């Protein structure tokens, strides 16, 4: 990427942006009508948290716009420059569906599904990461801050540092980082570790993710590690810089959820949901991407047994399961859909009456307004992930419960369990334990539910996504004091 390379020659073509986010997807969705198309901000806390930093700091976002074989010019949206990176149809198959979602995703989630290792998938991942790094280098101002997001982009920090040593580079991994014994399977483990170490600061969800990573650094690349700091040599025997690995648990846009939870029409909608279900005594809710990491099958098994044992009666309780479509061309996701839909069909066939349905299964995505209405309608929220970086649904449910009622059943394998200690914590593999936790949650006294929810709400309200991004970016700036960026010497 010669044109973007800095040197002491001040005519070098730096870009104009001081703050750049890099992620696989741009934070917008295309809305098409018959003769035109526009862009709409996609739901999710990350873009909300970063929007103020973006508009203040001349921000740009580098990412894929979601369609294959299409090159688009950069454009402005919501006070930021969006820089679309094109992907071919093959790259969608090899880099995105393949290496990102059929190699790294299962590997990083405790190999719940078997990861596949294919050399041509890795080659595509490397090439696409290089393209993202180049696109970023081309728009970054001298000394700019770049924040690279998630497992699809792990080689970008090193590539970017090589091209632009003047930049401050942060990386945040939204998913777990696996234990060494599992990570060791990856044929490209050294490249991935070195790719990440290109960042000045590497953020993880849980302290255990950061320590897993540091163990892998010690074992596979042999740099000096002191506590959370790694001394990285740019070339053998050459100067070193420090890369740090730390936990920064992500959160949600709390204000947005609370504002919606207080809106009259949304409160009314939540009552309507209850009425439409026939006013059951208990509404239980699951909200997940249809992903094998979410433990939806374990949840259904427990619920089926509760119906069979008579601890839950179809006349009294309704379970709503929202399973939003995800990665539908990846084999393991297809298999999962068949399995879950088979189970729902079997359970409903056995326990439904003409009047009552055991499980309302909804294979849709809903706007956030409808999600908040569901949170308000649900007496019990079920989160049974087998492994989850954080699980923001848990935090959204808690934020939405403005009246401090409702019970949260939460897997100890979700990052959210580190802080939401007053949830009914479960091991989803222990079906008897899960059943007992559901019964506890359904029968929890209002006083006990309020006591727990108050503490959890305080936790979530004090730690929203804006605080998360500020904490990370402050740590990135401060950490750089002993890491003079190279352009400063030029
Ligand atoms: C997880 C990942 C994100 C990803 C999202 C949706 O939350 O951490 O990086 O964007 O899933 O998955 P998708 O493959 O549709 O982008």
Short mmCIF file of N, CA, C and O in Angstrom, two decimals, residues 376-431:
data_model
loop_
_atom_site.label_atom_id
_atom_site.label_comp_id
_atom_site.label_asym_id
_atom_site.label_seq_id
_atom_site.Cartn_x
_atom_site.Cartn_y
_atom_site.Cartn_z
N UNK A 376 -41.08 -6.25 28.25
CA UNK A 376 -42.03 -5.79 29.27
C UNK A 376 -43.10 -6.85 29.55
O UNK A 376 -43.61 -6.94 30.66
N UNK A 377 -43.41 -7.63 28.52
CA UNK A 377 -44.46 -8.65 28.69
C UNK A 377 -43.93 -9.88 29.43
O UNK A 377 -44.71 -10.62 30.04
N UNK A 378 -42.61 -10.08 29.41
CA UNK A 378 -42.07 -11.37 29.90
C UNK A 378 -41.80 -11.35 31.40
O UNK A 378 -41.06 -10.51 31.89
N UNK A 379 -42.38 -12.32 32.11
CA UNK A 379 -42.12 -12.44 33.55
C UNK A 379 -40.77 -13.09 33.80
O UNK A 379 -40.12 -12.83 34.81
N UNK A 380 -40.37 -13.95 32.87
CA UNK A 380 -39.11 -14.67 33.03
C UNK A 380 -38.35 -14.63 31.71
O UNK A 380 -38.91 -14.95 30.66
N UNK A 381 -37.09 -14.24 31.77
CA UNK A 381 -36.24 -14.23 30.57
C UNK A 381 -35.27 -15.40 30.67
O UNK A 381 -34.63 -15.59 31.71
N UNK A 382 -35.17 -16.18 29.59
CA UNK A 382 -34.32 -17.37 29.62
C UNK A 382 -33.10 -17.19 28.73
O UNK A 382 -33.22 -17.06 27.51
N UNK A 383 -31.93 -17.19 29.33
CA UNK A 383 -30.68 -17.11 28.56
C UNK A 383 -29.83 -18.31 28.93
O UNK A 383 -29.34 -18.42 30.06
N UNK A 384 -29.72 -19.23 27.98
CA UNK A 384 -29.12 -20.54 28.30
C UNK A 384 -27.90 -20.82 27.42
O UNK A 384 -27.62 -21.98 27.10
N UNK A 385 -27.18 -19.76 27.04
CA UNK A 385 -26.05 -19.92 26.12
C UNK A 385 -25.03 -20.94 26.63
O UNK A 385 -24.72 -20.98 27.82
N UNK A 386 -24.51 -21.73 25.71
CA UNK A 386 -23.46 -22.70 26.06
C UNK A 386 -22.12 -21.99 26.12
O UNK A 386 -21.21 -22.40 26.83
N UNK A 387 -22.01 -20.91 25.37
CA UNK A 387 -20.84 -20.03 25.43
C UNK A 387 -21.24 -18.73 24.72
O UNK A 387 -21.83 -18.79 23.64
N UNK A 388 -20.98 -17.60 25.33
CA UNK A 388 -21.39 -16.33 24.75
C UNK A 388 -20.42 -15.25 25.25
O UNK A 388 -20.15 -15.19 26.46
N UNK A 389 -19.89 -14.43 24.33
CA UNK A 389 -18.95 -13.38 24.72
C UNK A 389 -19.52 -12.53 25.85
O UNK A 389 -18.92 -12.37 26.91
N UNK A 390 -20.73 -11.99 25.63
CA UNK A 390 -21.37 -11.17 26.66
C UNK A 390 -22.83 -11.57 26.83
O UNK A 390 -23.26 -11.97 27.88
N UNK A 391 -23.62 -11.46 25.81
CA UNK A 391 -25.08 -11.59 25.74
C UNK A 391 -25.76 -10.29 26.15
O UNK A 391 -26.04 -10.03 27.34
N UNK A 392 -26.03 -9.49 25.17
CA UNK A 392 -26.61 -8.17 25.42
C UNK A 392 -28.11 -8.24 25.67
O UNK A 392 -28.69 -7.32 26.26
N UNK A 393 -28.74 -9.35 25.27
CA UNK A 393 -30.17 -9.51 25.54
C UNK A 393 -30.41 -9.49 27.05
O UNK A 393 -31.37 -8.88 27.55
N UNK A 394 -29.51 -10.11 27.80
CA UNK A 394 -29.65 -10.13 29.27
C UNK A 394 -29.68 -8.69 29.79
O UNK A 394 -30.53 -8.32 30.62
N UNK A 395 -28.78 -7.86 29.29
CA UNK A 395 -28.70 -6.48 29.78
C UNK A 395 -29.91 -5.66 29.31
O UNK A 395 -30.41 -4.81 30.03
N UNK A 396 -30.38 -5.94 28.09
CA UNK A 396 -31.56 -5.22 27.59
C UNK A 396 -32.79 -5.55 28.43
O UNK A 396 -33.60 -4.68 28.76
N UNK A 397 -32.94 -6.82 28.77
CA UNK A 397 -34.10 -7.22 29.59
C UNK A 397 -34.08 -6.47 30.92
O UNK A 397 -35.07 -5.89 31.35
N UNK A 398 -32.91 -6.46 31.54
CA UNK A 398 -32.77 -5.80 32.85
C UNK A 398 -33.06 -4.30 32.71
O UNK A 398 -33.82 -3.73 33.51
N UNK A 399 -32.51 -3.68 31.68
CA UNK A 399 -32.73 -2.23 31.50
C UNK A 399 -34.21 -1.92 31.27
O UNK A 399 -34.72 -0.90 31.73
N UNK A 400 -34.90 -2.82 30.54
CA UNK A 400 -36.30 -2.57 30.20
C UNK A 400 -37.24 -2.72 31.40
O UNK A 400 -38.36 -2.20 31.38
N UNK A 401 -36.80 -3.43 32.45
CA UNK A 401 -37.71 -3.71 33.57
C UNK A 401 -37.74 -2.53 34.53
O UNK A 401 -37.30 -2.61 35.68
N UNK A 402 -38.31 -1.44 34.06
CA UNK A 402 -38.31 -0.19 34.82
C UNK A 402 -39.06 -0.33 36.15
O UNK A 402 -38.80 0.42 37.08
N UNK A 403 -39.98 -1.29 36.24
CA UNK A 403 -40.72 -1.49 37.49
C UNK A 403 -40.02 -2.45 38.44
O UNK A 403 -40.59 -2.82 39.47
N UNK A 404 -38.81 -2.86 38.11
CA UNK A 404 -38.00 -3.79 38.94
C UNK A 404 -38.63 -5.16 39.15
O UNK A 404 -38.27 -5.87 40.09
N UNK A 405 -39.57 -5.54 38.29
CA UNK A 405 -40.12 -6.90 38.41
C UNK A 405 -39.47 -7.78 37.35
O UNK A 405 -38.73 -7.29 36.49
N UNK A 406 -39.76 -9.08 37.40
CA UNK A 406 -39.25 -10.00 36.38
C UNK A 406 -38.01 -10.74 36.87
O UNK A 406 -37.25 -10.22 37.69
N UNK A 407 -37.84 -11.96 36.35
CA UNK A 407 -36.70 -12.78 36.77
C UNK A 407 -35.87 -13.17 35.56
O UNK A 407 -36.41 -13.47 34.49
N UNK A 408 -34.57 -13.18 35.77
CA UNK A 408 -33.64 -13.52 34.69
C UNK A 408 -32.97 -14.85 35.01
O UNK A 408 -32.34 -14.98 36.07
N UNK A 409 -33.13 -15.82 34.11
CA UNK A 409 -32.38 -17.07 34.23
C UNK A 409 -31.20 -16.92 33.27
O UNK A 409 -31.38 -16.68 32.08
N UNK A 410 -29.99 -17.03 33.80
CA UNK A 410 -28.82 -16.66 33.00
C UNK A 410 -27.71 -17.71 33.08
O UNK A 410 -27.30 -18.11 34.18
N UNK A 411 -27.24 -18.10 31.93
CA UNK A 411 -26.14 -19.08 31.86
C UNK A 411 -24.85 -18.51 32.42
O UNK A 411 -24.45 -17.39 32.06
N UNK A 412 -24.17 -19.30 33.21
CA UNK A 412 -22.87 -18.85 33.73
C UNK A 412 -21.82 -18.83 32.62
O UNK A 412 -20.73 -18.28 32.80
N UNK A 413 -22.14 -19.37 31.44
CA UNK A 413 -21.20 -19.36 30.32
C UNK A 413 -21.36 -18.11 29.43
O UNK A 413 -20.73 -18.02 28.38
N UNK A 414 -22.22 -17.19 29.83
CA UNK A 414 -22.33 -15.91 29.12
C UNK A 414 -21.53 -14.87 29.90
O UNK A 414 -21.56 -14.86 31.13
N UNK A 415 -20.82 -14.00 29.17
CA UNK A 415 -20.02 -12.96 29.84
C UNK A 415 -20.86 -12.12 30.81
O UNK A 415 -20.36 -11.67 31.84
N UNK A 416 -22.15 -11.95 30.51
CA UNK A 416 -23.02 -11.13 31.36
C UNK A 416 -23.11 -11.69 32.78
O UNK A 416 -23.40 -10.95 33.73
N UNK A 417 -22.84 -12.98 32.95
CA UNK A 417 -22.93 -13.60 34.29
C UNK A 417 -21.85 -13.08 35.23
O UNK A 417 -21.98 -13.20 36.45
N UNK A 418 -20.78 -12.48 34.70
CA UNK A 418 -19.75 -11.91 35.56
C UNK A 418 -20.31 -10.79 36.43
O UNK A 418 -19.89 -10.60 37.56
N UNK A 419 -21.23 -10.02 35.86
CA UNK A 419 -21.74 -8.86 36.60
C UNK A 419 -23.18 -9.02 37.07
O UNK A 419 -23.55 -8.44 38.08
N UNK A 420 -24.00 -9.79 36.35
CA UNK A 420 -25.41 -9.93 36.77
C UNK A 420 -25.53 -11.11 37.73
O UNK A 420 -26.15 -12.14 37.42
N UNK A 421 -24.96 -10.96 38.90
CA UNK A 421 -24.87 -12.06 39.86
C UNK A 421 -26.21 -12.37 40.52
O UNK A 421 -26.36 -13.41 41.17
N UNK A 422 -27.19 -11.45 40.43
CA UNK A 422 -28.48 -11.70 41.09
C UNK A 422 -29.45 -12.43 40.16
O UNK A 422 -30.60 -12.68 40.52
N UNK A 423 -29.00 -12.77 38.98
CA UNK A 423 -29.82 -13.61 38.11
C UNK A 423 -29.89 -15.01 38.73
O UNK A 423 -29.11 -15.33 39.63
N UNK A 424 -30.81 -15.84 38.23
CA UNK A 424 -30.79 -17.24 38.63
C UNK A 424 -29.77 -17.89 37.70
O UNK A 424 -30.05 -18.12 36.52
N UNK A 425 -28.59 -18.11 38.22
CA UNK A 425 -27.49 -18.56 37.35
C UNK A 425 -27.57 -20.07 37.13
O UNK A 425 -27.84 -20.83 38.06
N UNK A 426 -27.31 -20.48 35.90
CA UNK A 426 -27.47 -21.91 35.58
C UNK A 426 -26.29 -22.42 34.73
O UNK A 426 -25.63 -21.66 34.03
N UNK A 427 -26.12 -23.74 34.81
CA UNK A 427 -25.28 -24.46 33.87
C UNK A 427 -26.24 -25.15 32.88
O UNK A 427 -26.94 -26.09 33.26
N UNK A 428 -26.32 -24.67 31.63
CA UNK A 428 -27.34 -25.19 30.71
C UNK A 428 -27.19 -26.68 30.38
O UNK A 428 -28.14 -27.30 29.90
N UNK A 429 -26.00 -27.24 30.64
CA UNK A 429 -25.82 -28.67 30.38
C UNK A 429 -26.51 -29.52 31.44
O UNK A 429 -26.75 -30.70 31.24
N UNK A 430 -26.77 -28.91 32.59
CA UNK A 430 -27.40 -29.61 33.70
C UNK A 430 -28.92 -29.39 33.58
O UNK A 430 -29.48 -28.41 34.08
N UNK A 431 -29.57 -30.32 32.87
CA UNK A 431 -30.99 -30.11 32.55
C UNK A 431 -31.85 -30.06 33.82
O UNK A 431 -32.77 -29.25 33.93
#
